[in-house]
Short mmCIF file of C-alpha atoms in Angstrom, two decimals:
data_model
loop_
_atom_site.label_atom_id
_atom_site.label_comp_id
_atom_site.label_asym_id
_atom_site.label_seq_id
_atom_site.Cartn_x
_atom_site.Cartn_y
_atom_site.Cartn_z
CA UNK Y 114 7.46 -35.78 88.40
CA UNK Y 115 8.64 -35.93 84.87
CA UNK Y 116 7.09 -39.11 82.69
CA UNK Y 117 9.60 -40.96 81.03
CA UNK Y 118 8.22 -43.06 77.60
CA UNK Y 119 8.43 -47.02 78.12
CA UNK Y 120 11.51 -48.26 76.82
CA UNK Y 121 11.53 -49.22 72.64
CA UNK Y 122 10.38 -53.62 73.01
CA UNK Y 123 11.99 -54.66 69.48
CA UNK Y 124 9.82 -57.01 67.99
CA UNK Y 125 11.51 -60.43 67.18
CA UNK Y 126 10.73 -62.12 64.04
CA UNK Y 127 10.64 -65.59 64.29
CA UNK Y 128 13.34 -67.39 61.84
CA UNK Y 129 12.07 -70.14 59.55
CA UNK Y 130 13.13 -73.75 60.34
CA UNK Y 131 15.29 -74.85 57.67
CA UNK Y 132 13.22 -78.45 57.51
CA UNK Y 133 15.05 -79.35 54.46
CA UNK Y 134 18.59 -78.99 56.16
CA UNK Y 135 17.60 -82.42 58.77
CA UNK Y 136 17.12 -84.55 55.56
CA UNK Y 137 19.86 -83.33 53.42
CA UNK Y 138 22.43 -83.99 57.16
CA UNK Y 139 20.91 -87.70 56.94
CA UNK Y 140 21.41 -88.18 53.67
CA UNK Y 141 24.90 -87.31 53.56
CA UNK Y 142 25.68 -89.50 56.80
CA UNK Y 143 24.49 -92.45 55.28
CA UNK Y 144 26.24 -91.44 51.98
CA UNK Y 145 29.41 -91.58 54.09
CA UNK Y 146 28.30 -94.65 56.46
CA UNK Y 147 27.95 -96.42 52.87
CA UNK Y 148 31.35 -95.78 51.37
CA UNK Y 149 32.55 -97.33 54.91
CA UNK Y 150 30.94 -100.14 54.57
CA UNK Y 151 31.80 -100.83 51.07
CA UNK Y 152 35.31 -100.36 51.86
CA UNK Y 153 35.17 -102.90 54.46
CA UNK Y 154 33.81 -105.63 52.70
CA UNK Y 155 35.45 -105.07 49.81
CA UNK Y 156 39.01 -103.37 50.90
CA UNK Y 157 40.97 -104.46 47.50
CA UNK Y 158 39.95 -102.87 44.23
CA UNK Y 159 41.93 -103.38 41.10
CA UNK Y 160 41.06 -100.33 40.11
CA UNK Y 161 42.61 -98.34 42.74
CA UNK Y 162 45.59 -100.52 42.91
CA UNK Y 163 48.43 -98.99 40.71
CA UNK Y 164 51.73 -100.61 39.03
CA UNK Y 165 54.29 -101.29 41.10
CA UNK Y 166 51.87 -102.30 44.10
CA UNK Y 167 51.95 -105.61 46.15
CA UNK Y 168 49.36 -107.82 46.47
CA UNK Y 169 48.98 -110.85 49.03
CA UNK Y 170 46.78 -113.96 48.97
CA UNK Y 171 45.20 -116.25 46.31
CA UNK Y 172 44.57 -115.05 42.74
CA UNK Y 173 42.35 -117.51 41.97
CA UNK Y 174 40.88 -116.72 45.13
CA UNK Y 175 39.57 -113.21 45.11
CA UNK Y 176 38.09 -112.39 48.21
CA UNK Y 177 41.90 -113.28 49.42
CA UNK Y 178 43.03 -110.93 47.90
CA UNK Y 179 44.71 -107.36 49.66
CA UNK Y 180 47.16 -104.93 49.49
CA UNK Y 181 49.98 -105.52 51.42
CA UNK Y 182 53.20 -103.63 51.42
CA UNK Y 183 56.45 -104.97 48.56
CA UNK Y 184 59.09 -106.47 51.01
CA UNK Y 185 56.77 -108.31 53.37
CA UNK Y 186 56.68 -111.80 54.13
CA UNK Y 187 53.35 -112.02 52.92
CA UNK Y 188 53.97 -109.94 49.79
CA UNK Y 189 52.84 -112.81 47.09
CA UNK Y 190 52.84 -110.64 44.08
CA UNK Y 191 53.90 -107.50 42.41
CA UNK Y 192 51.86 -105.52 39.59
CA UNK Y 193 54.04 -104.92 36.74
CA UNK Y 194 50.91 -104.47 34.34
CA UNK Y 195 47.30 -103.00 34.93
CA UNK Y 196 44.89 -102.62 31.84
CA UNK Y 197 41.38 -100.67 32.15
CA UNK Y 198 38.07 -102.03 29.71
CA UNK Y 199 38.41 -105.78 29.78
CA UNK Y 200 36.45 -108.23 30.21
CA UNK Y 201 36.06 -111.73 32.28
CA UNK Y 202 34.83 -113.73 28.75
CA UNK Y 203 37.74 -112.04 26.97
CA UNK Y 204 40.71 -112.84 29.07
CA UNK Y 205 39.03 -116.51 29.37
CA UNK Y 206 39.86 -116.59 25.85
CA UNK Y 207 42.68 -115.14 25.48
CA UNK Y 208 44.43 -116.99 28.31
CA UNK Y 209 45.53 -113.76 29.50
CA UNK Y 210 47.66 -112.87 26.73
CA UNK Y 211 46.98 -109.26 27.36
CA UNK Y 212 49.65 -109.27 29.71
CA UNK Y 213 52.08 -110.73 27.21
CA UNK Y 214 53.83 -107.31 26.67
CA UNK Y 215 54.98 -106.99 30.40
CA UNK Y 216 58.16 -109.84 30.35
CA UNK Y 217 57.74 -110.86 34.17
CA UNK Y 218 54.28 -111.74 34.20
CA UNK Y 219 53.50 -115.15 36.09
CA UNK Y 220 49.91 -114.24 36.39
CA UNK Y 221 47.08 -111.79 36.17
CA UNK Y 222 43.73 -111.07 38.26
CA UNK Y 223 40.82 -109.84 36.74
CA UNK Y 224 38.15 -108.01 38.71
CA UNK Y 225 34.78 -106.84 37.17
CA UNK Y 226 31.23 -107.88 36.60
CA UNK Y 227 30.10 -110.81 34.88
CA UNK Y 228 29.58 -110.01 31.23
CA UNK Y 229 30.28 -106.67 31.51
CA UNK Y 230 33.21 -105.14 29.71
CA UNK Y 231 34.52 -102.63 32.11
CA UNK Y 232 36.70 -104.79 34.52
CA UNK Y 233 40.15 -104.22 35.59
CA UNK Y 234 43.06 -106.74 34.56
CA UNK Y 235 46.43 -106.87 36.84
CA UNK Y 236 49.29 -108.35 35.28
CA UNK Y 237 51.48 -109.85 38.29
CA UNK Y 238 55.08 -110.94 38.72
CA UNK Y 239 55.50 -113.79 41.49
CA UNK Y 240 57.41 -113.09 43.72
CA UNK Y 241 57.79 -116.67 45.78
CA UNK Y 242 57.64 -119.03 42.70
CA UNK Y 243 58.23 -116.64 39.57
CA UNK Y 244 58.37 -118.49 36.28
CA UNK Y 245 61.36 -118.75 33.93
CA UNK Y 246 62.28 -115.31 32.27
CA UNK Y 247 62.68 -114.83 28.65
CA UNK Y 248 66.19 -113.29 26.92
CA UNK Y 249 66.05 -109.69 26.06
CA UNK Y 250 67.43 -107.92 22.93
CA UNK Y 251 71.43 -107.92 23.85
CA UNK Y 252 71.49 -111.50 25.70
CA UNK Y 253 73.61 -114.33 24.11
CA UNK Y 254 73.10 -117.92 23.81
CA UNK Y 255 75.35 -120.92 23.77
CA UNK Y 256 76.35 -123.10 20.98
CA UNK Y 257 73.79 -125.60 20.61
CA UNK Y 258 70.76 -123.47 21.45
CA UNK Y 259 68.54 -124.46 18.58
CA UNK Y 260 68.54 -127.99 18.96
CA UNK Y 261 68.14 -127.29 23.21
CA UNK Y 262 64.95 -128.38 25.31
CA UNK Y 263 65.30 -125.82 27.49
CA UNK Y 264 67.36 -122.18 26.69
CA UNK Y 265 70.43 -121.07 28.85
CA UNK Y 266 72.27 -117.78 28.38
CA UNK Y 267 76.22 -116.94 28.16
CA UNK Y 268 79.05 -114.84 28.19
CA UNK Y 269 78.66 -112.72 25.15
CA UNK Y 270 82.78 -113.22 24.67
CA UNK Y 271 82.33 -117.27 24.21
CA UNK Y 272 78.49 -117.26 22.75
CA UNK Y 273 77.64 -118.59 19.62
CA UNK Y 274 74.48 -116.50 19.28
CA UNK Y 275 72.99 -112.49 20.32
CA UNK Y 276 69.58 -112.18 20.21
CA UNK Y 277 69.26 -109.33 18.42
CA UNK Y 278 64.81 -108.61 18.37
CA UNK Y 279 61.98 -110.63 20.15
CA UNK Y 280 58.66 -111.09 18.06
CA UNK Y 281 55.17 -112.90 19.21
CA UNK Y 282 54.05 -115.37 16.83
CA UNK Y 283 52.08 -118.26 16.61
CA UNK Y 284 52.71 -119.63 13.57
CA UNK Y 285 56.19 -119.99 13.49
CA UNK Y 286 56.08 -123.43 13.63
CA UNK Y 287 53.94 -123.90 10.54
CA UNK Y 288 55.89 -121.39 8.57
CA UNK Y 289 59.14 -119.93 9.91
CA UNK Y 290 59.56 -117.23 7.16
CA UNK Y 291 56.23 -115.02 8.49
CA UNK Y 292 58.91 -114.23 11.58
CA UNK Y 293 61.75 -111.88 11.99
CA UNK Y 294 61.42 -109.86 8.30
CA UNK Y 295 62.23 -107.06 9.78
CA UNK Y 296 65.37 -107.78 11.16
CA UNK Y 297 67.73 -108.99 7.93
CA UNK Y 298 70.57 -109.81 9.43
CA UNK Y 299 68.58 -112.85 11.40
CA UNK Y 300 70.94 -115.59 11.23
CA UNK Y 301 68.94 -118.16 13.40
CA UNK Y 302 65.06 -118.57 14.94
CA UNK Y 303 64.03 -120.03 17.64
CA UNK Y 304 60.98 -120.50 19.55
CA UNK Y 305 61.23 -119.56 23.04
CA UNK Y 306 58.25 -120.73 25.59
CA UNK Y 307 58.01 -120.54 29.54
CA UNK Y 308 58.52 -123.69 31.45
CA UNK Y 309 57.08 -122.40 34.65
CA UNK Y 310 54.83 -119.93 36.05
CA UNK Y 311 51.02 -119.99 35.71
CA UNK Y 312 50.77 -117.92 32.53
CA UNK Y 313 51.80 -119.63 29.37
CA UNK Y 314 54.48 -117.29 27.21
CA UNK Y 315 56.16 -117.81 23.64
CA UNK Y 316 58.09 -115.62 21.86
CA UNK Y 317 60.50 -116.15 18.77
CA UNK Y 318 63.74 -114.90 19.19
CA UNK Y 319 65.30 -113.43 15.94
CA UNK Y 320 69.31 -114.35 16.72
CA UNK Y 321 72.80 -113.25 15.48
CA UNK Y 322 75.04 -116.37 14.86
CA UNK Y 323 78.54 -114.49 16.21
CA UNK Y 324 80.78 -116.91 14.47
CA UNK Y 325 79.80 -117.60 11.14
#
């Protein structure tokens, strides 16, 4: 009877436990269980909102403040301005001036840390009670406009005035001549200043008297 040899046992080599994997896994889940969480108690950021975006809810309220789509009932405001690096002490200030530069703001909301200067500042056009618009370069203006509380515009055929630049100024009414230098053939100035909305707005309007 022929002997075979015992069959070849391979030896196994126990593998290492990777004890460093559990902790990293944990770590990660709570990284991700954290972003959640932020995300639902604070689901609006100004920072991640972009122009063009519609808000709903209370600006002076902030926590009522969301996202909402433009065209909805609920749809309070549109951003028509958004400026990085401010601060809450600054725009108090200011009076939110910053947003001067974007023609149909009504209002702005500010989101940041107190006293820091890295907040987020959203220039906002109502969209339920929007304030009175200013003229643009190209409108005209009826006879009578100068001495007028309150500006209308008109049929460029029939107006007495064109508006022919815009400039910010706040001393035009101490000293007219600091204003519209740069525009010779200024016929006429006026001072031009928002009657409604929430934000305060004046601009001087550098005109073109059509029938002189």
């Amino acid at each position: 009877m022929e002997n075979y040899p015992a069959p070849a046992v391979e030896q196994m080599v126990p593998q290492k436990k990777r004890t460093w994997l559990k902790p990293v896994i944990r770590l990660g889940i709570f990284a991700v269980i954290a972003v959640i969480a932020f995300f639902v108690a604070n689901p609006f950021t100004a920072s991640s909102t972009e122009v063009g975006a519609c808000l709903t809810g209370n600006v002076d309220n902030v926590d009522s403040v969301k996202n909402t789509e433009c065209g909805k009932p609920d749809a309070n405001f549109k951003v028509v301005g958004k400026q990085d690096k401010k601060s809450e002490i600054g725009l108090k200030l200011s009076g939110g001036s910053e947003c001067d530069d974007y023609p149909t703001t009504d209002a702005y909301f500010f989101q940041g840390k107190k006293g820091a200067s890295d907040g987020t500042l959203l220039c906002l056009e109502d969209l339920k009670n929007p304030g009175e618009r200013a003229p643009v370069v190209g409108d005209c203006l009826p006879d009578g406009v100068v001495e007028a509380k309150k500006l209308t515009k008109a049929d460029c055929a029939t107006a007495r005035y064109k508006v022919l630049a815009i400039e910010k100024s706040a001393t035009f009414l101490i000293d007219g001549s600091t204003v519209c230098t740069q525009v010779p053939s200024t016929d006429e100035k006026i001072q031009w200043q928002r009657a409604g909305g929430s934000l305060p707005q004046s601009r001087v309007l550098c005109l073109d008297d059509l029938k002189k």
